Coordinates of N, CA and C in Angstrom, one line a residue:
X42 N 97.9 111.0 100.3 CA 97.2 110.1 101.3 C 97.4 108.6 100.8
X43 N 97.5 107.9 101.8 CA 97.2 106.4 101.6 C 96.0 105.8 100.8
X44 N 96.5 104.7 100.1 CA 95.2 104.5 99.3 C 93.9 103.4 100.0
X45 N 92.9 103.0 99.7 CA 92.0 102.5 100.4 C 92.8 100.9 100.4
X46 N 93.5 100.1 99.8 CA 94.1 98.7 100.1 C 93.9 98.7 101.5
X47 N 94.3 99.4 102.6 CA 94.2 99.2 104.3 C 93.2 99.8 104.5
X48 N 92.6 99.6 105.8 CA 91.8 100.0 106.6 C 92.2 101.8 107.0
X49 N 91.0 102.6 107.2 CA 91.3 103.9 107.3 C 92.2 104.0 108.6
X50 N 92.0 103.2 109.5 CA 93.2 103.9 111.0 C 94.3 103.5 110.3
X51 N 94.5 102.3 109.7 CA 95.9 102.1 109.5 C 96.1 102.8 108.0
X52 N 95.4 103.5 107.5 CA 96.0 104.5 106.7 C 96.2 105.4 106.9
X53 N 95.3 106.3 108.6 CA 95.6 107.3 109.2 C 97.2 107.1 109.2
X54 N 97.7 106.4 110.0 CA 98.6 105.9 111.1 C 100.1 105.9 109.9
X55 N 99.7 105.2 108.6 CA 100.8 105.4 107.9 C 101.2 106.6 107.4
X56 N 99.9 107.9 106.8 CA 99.6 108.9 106.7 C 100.7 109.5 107.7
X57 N 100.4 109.4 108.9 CA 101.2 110.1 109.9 C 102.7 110.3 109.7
X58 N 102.9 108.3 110.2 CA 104.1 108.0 109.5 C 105.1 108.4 108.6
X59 N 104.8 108.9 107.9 CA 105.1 109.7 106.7 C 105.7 110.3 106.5
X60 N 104.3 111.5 106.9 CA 104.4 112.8 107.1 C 104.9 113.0 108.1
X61 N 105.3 112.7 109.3 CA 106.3 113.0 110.2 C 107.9 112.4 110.8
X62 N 107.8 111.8 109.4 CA 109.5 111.4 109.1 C 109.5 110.4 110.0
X63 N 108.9 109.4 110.7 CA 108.7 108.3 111.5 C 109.0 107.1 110.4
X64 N 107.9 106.9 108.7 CA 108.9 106.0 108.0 C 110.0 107.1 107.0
X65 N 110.9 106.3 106.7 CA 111.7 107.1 105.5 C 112.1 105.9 104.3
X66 N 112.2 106.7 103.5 CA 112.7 106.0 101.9 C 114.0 106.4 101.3
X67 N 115.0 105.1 101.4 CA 116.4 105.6 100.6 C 116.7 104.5 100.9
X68 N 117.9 104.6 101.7 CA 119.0 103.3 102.0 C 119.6 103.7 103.3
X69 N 119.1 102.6 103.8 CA 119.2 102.2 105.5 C 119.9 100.9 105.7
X70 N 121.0 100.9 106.6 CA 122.1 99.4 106.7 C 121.7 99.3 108.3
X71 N 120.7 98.3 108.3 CA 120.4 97.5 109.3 C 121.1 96.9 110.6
X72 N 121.1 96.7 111.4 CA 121.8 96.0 112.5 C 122.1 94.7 111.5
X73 N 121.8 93.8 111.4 CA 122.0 92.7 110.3 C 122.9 92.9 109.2
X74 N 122.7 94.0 108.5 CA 124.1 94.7 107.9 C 123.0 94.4 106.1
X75 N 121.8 94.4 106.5 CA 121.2 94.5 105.3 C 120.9 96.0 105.1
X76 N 120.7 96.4 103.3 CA 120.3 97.3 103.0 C 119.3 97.5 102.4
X77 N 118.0 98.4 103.5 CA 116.8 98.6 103.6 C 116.4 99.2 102.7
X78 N 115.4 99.2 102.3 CA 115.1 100.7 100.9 C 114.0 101.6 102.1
X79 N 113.5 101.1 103.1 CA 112.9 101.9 104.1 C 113.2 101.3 105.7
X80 N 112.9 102.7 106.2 CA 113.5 102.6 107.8 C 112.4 103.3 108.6
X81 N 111.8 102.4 110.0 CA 110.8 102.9 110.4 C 111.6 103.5 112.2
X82 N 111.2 104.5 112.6 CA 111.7 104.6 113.6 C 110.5 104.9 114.7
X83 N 110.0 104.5 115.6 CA 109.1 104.5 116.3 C 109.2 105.9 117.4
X84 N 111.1 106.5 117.7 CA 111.3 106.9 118.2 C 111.2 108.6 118.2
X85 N 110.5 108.6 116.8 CA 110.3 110.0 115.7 C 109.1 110.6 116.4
X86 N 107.8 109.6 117.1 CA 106.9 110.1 117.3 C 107.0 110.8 119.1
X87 N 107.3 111.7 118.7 CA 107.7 113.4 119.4 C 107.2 113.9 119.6
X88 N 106.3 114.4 118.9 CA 105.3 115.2 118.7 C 103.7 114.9 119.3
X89 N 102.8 115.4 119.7 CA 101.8 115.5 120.5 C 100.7 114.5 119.4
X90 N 101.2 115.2 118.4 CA 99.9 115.0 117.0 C 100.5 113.4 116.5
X91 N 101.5 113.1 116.5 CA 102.2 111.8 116.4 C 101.6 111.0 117.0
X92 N 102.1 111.2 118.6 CA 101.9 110.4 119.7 C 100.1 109.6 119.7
X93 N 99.8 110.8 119.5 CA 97.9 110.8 119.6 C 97.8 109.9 118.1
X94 N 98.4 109.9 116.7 CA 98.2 109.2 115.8 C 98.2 107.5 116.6
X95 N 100.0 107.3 117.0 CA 100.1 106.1 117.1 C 99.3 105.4 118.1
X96 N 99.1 106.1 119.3 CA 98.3 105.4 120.5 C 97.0 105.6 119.8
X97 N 96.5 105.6 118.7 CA 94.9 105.8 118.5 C 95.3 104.5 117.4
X98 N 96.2 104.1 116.9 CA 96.6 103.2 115.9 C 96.6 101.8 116.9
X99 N 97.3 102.3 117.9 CA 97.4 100.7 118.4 C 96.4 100.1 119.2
X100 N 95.0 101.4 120.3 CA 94.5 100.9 120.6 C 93.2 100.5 119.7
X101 N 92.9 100.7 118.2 CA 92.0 100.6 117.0 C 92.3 99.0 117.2
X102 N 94.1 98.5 117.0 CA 93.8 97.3 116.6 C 93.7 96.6 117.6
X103 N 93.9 96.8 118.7 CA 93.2 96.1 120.2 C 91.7 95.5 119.9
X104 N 90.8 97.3 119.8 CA 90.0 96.9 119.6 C 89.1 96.4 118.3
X105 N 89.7 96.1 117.5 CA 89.4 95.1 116.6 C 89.6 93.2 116.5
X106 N 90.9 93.6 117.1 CA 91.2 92.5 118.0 C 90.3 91.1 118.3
X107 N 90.1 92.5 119.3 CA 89.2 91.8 120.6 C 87.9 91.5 119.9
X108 N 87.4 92.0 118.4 CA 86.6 92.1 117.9 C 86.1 90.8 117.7
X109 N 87.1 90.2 117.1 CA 87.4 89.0 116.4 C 87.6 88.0 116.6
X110 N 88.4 87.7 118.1 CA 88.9 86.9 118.7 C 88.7 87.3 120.2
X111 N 89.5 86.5 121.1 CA 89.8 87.1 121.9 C 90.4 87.0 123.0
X112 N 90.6 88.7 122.9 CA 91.7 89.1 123.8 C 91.8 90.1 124.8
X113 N 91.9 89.0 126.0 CA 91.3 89.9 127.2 C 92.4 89.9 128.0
X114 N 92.8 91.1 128.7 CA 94.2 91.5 129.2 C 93.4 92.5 130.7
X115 N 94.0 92.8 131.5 CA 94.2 93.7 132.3 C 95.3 94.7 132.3
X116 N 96.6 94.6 131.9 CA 97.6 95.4 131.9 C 98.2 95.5 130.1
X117 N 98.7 96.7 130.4 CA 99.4 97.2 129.2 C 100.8 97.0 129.8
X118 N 101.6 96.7 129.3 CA 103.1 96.2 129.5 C 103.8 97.0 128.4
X119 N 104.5 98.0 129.3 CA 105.8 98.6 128.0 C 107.0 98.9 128.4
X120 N 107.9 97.4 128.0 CA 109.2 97.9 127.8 C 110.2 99.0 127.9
X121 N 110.8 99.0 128.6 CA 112.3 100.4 128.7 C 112.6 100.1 127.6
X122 N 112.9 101.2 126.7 CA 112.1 102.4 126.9 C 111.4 103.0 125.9
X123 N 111.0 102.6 124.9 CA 110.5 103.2 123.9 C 108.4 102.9 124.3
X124 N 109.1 102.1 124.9 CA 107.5 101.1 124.8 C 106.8 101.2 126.9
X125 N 107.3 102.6 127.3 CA 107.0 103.2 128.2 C 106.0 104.0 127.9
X126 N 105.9 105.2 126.9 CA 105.1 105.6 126.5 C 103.7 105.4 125.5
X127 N 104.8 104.4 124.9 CA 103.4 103.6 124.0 C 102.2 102.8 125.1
X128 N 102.2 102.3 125.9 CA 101.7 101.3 126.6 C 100.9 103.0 127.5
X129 N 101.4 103.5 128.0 CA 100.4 104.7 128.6 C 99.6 105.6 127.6
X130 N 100.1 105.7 127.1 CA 99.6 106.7 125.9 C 98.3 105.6 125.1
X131 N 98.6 104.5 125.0 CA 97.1 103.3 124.6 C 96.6 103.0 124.9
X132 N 96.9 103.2 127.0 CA 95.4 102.8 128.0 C 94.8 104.2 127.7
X133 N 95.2 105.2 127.7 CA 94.6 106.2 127.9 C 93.9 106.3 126.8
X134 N 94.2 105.9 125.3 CA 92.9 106.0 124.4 C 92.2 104.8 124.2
X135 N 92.6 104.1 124.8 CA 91.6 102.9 125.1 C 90.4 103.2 126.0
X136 N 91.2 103.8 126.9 CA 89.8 104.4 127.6 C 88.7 105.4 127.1
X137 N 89.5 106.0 126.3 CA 88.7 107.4 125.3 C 87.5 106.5 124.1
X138 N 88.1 105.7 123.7 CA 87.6 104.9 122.7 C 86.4 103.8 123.0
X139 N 86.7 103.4 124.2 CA 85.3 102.4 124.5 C 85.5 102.7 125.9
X140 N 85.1 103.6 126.5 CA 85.5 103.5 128.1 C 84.4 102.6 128.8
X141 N 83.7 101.8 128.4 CA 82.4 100.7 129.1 C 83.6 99.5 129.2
X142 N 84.2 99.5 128.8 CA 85.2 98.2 128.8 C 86.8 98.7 129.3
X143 N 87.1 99.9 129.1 CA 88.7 100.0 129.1 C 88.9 101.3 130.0
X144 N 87.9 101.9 130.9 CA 88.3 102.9 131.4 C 89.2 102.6 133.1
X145 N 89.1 101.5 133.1 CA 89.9 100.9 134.2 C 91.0 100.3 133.7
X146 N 91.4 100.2 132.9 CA 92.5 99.7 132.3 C 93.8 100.5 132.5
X147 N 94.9 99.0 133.4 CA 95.9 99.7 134.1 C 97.4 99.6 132.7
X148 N 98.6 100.1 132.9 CA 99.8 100.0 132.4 C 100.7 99.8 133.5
X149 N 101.9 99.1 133.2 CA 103.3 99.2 133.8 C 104.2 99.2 132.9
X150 N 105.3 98.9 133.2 CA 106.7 99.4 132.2 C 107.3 99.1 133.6
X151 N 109.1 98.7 132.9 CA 110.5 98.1 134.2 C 110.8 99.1 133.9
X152 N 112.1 98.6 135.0 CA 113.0 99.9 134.7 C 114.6 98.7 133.9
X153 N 115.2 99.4 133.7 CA 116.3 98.9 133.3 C 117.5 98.1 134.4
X154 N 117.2 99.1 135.3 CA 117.8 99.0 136.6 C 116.7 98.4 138.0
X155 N 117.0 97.1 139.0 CA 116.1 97.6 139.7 C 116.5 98.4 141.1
X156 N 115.3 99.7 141.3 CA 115.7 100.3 142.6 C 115.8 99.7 143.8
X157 N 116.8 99.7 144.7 CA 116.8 99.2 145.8 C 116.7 100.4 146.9
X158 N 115.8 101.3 146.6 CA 115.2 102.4 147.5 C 113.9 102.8 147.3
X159 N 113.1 102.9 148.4 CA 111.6 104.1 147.8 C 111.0 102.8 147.9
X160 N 110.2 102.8 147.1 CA 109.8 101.7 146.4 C 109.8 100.3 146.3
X161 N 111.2 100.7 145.6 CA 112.0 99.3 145.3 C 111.5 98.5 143.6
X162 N 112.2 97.3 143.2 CA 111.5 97.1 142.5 C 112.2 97.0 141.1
X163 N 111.9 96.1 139.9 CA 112.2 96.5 138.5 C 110.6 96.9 138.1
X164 N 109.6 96.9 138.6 CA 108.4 97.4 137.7 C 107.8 98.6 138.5
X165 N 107.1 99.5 137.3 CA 106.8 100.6 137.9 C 105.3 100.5 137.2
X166 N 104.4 101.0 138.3 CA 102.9 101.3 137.7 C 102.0 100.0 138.4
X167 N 101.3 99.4 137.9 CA 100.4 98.1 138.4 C 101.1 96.7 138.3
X168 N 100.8 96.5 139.7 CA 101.5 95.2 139.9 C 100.9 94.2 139.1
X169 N 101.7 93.1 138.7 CA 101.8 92.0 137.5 C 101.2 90.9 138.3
X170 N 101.1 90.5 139.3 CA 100.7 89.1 139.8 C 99.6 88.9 139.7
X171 N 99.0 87.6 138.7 CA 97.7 86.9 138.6 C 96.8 87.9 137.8
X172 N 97.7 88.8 136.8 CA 97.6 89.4 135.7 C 97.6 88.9 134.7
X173 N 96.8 89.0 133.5 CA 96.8 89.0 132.0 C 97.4 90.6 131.2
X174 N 98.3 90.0 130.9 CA 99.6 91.1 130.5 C 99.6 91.0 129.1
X175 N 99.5 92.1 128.0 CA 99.7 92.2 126.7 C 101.1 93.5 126.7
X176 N 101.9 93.4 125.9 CA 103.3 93.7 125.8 C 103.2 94.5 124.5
X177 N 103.1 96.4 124.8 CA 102.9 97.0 123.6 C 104.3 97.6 123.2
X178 N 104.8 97.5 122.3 CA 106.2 97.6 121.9 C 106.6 98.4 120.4
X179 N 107.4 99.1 120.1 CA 107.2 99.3 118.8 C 107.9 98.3 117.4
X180 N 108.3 97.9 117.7 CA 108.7 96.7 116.6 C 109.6 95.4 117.1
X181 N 109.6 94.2 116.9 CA 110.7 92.7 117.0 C 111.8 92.8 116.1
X182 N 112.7 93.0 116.5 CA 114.1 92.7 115.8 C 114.4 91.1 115.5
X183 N 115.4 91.4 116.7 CA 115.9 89.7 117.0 C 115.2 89.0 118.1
X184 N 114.3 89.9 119.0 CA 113.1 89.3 119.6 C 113.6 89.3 120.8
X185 N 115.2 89.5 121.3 CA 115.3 89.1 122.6 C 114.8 90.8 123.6
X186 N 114.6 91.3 123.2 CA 113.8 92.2 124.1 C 112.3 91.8 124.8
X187 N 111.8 91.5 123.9 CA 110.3 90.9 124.1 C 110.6 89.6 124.6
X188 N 111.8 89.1 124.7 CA 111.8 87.7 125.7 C 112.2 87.9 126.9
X189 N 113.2 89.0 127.0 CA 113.3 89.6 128.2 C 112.2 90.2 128.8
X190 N 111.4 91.2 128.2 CA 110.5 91.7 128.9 C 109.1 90.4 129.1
X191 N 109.2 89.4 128.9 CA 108.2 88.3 128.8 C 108.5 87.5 130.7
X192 N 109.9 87.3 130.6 CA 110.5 86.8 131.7 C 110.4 87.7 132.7
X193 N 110.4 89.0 132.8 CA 110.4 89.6 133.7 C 108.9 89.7 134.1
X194 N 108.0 90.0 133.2 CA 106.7 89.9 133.6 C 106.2 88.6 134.5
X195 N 106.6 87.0 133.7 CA 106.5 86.3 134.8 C 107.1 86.1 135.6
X196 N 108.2 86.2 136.1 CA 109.3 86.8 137.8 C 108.2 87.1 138.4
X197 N 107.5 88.3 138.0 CA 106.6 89.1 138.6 C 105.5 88.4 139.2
X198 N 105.1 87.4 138.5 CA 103.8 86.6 138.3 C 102.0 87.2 137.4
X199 N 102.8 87.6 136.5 CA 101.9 88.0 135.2 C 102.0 87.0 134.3
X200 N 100.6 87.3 133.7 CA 100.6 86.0 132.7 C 100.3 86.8 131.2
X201 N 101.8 87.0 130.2 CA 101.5 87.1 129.0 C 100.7 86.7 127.9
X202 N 99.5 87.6 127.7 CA 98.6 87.1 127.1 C 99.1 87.3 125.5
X203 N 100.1 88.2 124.8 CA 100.2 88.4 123.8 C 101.2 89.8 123.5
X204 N 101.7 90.2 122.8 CA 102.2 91.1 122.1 C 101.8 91.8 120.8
X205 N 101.6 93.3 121.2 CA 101.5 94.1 120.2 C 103.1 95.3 119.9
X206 N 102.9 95.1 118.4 CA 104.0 96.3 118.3 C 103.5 97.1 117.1
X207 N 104.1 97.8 116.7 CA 103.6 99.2 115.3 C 104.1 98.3 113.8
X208 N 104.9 97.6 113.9 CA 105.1 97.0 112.5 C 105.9 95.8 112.1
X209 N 105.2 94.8 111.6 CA 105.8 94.0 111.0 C 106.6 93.8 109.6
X210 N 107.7 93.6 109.5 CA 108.4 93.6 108.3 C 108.9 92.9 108.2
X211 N 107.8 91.3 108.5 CA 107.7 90.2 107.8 C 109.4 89.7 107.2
X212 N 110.0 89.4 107.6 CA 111.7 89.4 107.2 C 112.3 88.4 108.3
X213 N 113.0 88.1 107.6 CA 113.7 86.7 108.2 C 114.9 86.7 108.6
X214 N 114.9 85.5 109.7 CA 116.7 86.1 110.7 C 117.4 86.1 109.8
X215 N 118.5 86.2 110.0 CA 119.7 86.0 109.3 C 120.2 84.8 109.3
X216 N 120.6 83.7 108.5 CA 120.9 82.6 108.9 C 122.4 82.2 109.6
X217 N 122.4 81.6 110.5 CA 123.5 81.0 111.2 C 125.0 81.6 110.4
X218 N 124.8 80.7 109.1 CA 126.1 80.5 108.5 C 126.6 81.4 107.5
X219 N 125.1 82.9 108.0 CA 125.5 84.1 107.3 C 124.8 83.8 105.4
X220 N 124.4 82.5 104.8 CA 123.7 82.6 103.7 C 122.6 83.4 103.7
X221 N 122.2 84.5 103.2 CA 120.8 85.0 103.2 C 119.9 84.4 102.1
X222 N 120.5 83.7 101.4 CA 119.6 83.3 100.5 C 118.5 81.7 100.8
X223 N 119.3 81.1 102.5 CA 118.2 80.5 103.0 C 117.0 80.7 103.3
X224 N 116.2 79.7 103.6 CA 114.1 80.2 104.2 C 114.8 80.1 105.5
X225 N 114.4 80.9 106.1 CA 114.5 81.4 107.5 C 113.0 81.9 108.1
X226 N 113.0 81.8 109.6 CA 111.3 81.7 110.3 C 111.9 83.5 110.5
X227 N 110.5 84.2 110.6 CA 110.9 85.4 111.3 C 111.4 85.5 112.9
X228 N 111.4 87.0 113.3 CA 111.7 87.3 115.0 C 110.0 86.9 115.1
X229 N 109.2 87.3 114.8 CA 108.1 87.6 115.6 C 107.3 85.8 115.5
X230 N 107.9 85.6 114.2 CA 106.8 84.1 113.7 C 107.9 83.1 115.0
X231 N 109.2 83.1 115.5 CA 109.8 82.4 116.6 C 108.8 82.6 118.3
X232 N 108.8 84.2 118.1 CA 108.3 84.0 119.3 C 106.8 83.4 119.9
X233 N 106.3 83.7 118.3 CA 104.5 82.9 118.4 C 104.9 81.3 118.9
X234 N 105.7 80.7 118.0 CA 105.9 79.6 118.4 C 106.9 79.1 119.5
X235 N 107.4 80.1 120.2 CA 108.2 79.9 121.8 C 107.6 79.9 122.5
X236 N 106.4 81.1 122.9 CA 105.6 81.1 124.0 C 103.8 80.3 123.5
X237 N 103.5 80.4 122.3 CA 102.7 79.8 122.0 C 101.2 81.2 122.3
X238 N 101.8 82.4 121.6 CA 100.9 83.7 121.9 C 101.0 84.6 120.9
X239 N 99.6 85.1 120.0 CA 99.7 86.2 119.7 C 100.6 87.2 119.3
X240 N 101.0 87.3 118.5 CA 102.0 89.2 118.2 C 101.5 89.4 116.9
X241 N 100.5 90.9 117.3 CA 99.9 91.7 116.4 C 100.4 92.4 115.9
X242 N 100.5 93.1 115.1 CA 101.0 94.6 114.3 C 100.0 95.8 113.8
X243 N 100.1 97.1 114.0 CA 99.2 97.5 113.3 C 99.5 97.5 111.9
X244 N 100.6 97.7 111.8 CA 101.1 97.3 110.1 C 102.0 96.2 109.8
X245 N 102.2 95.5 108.7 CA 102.8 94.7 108.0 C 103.8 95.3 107.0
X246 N 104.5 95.1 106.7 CA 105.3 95.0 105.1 C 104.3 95.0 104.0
X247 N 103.3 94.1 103.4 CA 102.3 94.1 102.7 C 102.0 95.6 102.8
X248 N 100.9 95.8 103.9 CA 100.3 97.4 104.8 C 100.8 97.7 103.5
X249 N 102.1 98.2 104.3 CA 102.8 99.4 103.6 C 103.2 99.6 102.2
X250 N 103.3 98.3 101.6 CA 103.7 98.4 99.9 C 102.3 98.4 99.5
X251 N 101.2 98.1 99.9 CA 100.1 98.1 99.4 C 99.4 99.7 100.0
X252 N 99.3 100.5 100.9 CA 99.0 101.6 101.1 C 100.1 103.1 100.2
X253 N 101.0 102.8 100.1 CA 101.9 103.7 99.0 C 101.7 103.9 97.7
X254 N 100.7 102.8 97.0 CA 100.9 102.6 95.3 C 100.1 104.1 95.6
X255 N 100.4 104.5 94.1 CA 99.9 106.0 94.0 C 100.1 107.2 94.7
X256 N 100.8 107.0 95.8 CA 101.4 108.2 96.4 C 102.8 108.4 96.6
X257 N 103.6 107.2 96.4 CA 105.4 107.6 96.1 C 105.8 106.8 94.7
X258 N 106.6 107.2 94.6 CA 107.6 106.9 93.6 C 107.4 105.5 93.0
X259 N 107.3 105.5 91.9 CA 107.5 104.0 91.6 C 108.6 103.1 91.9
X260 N 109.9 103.8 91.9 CA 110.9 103.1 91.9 C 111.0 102.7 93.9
X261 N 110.5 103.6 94.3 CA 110.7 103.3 95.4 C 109.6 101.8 96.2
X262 N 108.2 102.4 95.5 CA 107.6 100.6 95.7 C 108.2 99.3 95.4
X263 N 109.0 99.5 94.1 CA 109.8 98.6 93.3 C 110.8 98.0 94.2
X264 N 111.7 98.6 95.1 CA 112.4 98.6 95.9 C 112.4 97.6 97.0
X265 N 111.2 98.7 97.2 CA 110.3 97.5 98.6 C 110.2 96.0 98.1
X266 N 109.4 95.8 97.0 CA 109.0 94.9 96.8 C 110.1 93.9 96.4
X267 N 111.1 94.1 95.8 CA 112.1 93.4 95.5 C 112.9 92.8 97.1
X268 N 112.7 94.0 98.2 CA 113.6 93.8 99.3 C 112.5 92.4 100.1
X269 N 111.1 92.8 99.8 CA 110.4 91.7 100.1 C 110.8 90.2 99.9
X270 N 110.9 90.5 98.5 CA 111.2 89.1 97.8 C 112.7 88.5 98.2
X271 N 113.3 89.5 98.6 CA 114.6 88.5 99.0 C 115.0 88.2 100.2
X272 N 114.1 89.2 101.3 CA 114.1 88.5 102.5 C 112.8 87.9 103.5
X273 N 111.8 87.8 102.6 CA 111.0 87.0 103.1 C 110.7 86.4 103.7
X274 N 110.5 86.3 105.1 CA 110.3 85.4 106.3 C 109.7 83.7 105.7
X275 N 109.8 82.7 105.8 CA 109.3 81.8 105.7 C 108.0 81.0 106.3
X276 N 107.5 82.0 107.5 CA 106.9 81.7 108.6 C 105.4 82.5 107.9

């Protein structure tokens, strides 16, 4: 099990992680063409007992969130396509979890394509106009997903209140001229400062090197922590 360093959901949630092959530990070559010592795939959670971990993980940090600050939304917003399910699967334990506040709480998701039949349309689920829209997603790469799915929300006439996704790994673009040994801003620390909003994680890089001590490998925290140190977001 996770050690007490995190919070119990997000020790639940890494616990899960884990144990259902969602993070892994070795050597992973990145889109970027770096090599990872861990790889998270959002796409793992398959399984019923998964599914139920992460949407209890993301709507925890909602509602902690909102605890603290605040953040008040009407729609769940999830991306084609991984972040279709995440975004329904988080109203619905949002609603389980405080339903005095969230049992009316709607979702949408685009499509990739828009239909020009039926319907019609790139968005499916509750209409976006003169909405406060939070964008649940499972991780920022190079961010242009989340800019796309930003733009399309406002087409619509929704108003992005923020972005959540499953994990930050704090790590920095790749620089222009291909040096990695520059300070570089992250994907997610650009987008804060593009739209001027919010993007939450239920986990961090930290999270996770700090929830592992005592339950994997030395060499393998070692790893981590080294891969921290050399690509460390500046932001």
């Amino acid at each position: 099990m996770a050690t007490t360093s995190v919070s119990p959901y997000k020790a639940d949630f890494l616990n899960a992680a884990i144990e259902g092959g969602v993070l892994k530990f070795g050597s992973f070559e990145l889109k970027s063409k770096r090599i990872s010592p861990y790889f998270f795939n959002a796409g793992e959670f398959y399984r019923a007992d998964l599914l139920r971990a992460i949407s209890t993980a993301y709507a925890k940090t909602i509602i902690e969130t909102s605890a603290e600050s605040a953040l008040e939304f009407d729609i769940l917003f999830g991306p084609a396509y991984k972040g279709i399910v995440l975004a329904a699967a988080t109203a619905d334990k949002l609603a389980d979890l405080q339903p005095e506040k969230y049992e009316k709480i709607c979702y949408s998701f685009d499509r990739k394509e828009a239909k020009d039949h039926g319907e019609g349309g790139s968005i499916v689920g509750a209409p976006l106009k003169g909405k406060r829209v939070l964008i649940v997603d499972d991780v920022v790469t190079a961010g242009t997903a989340k800019r796309q799915a930003i733009q399309k929300i406002r087409k619509e006439g929704g108003i992005v209140i923020g972005i959540l996704v499953a994990l930050d790994r704090m790590e920095k673009l790749p620089s222009p001229d291909g040096d990695d040994s520059k300070p570089m801003p992250s994907a997610i620390g650009e987008i804060r400062k593009e739209y001027g909003i919010p993007v939450l994680s239920i986990l961090t890089l930290d999270d996770i090197i700090g929830g592992l001590k005592g339950i994997r490998p030395e060499d393998d925290i070692t790893k981590m922590e080294e891969y921290r140190a050399k690509y460390r977001a500046s932001d």
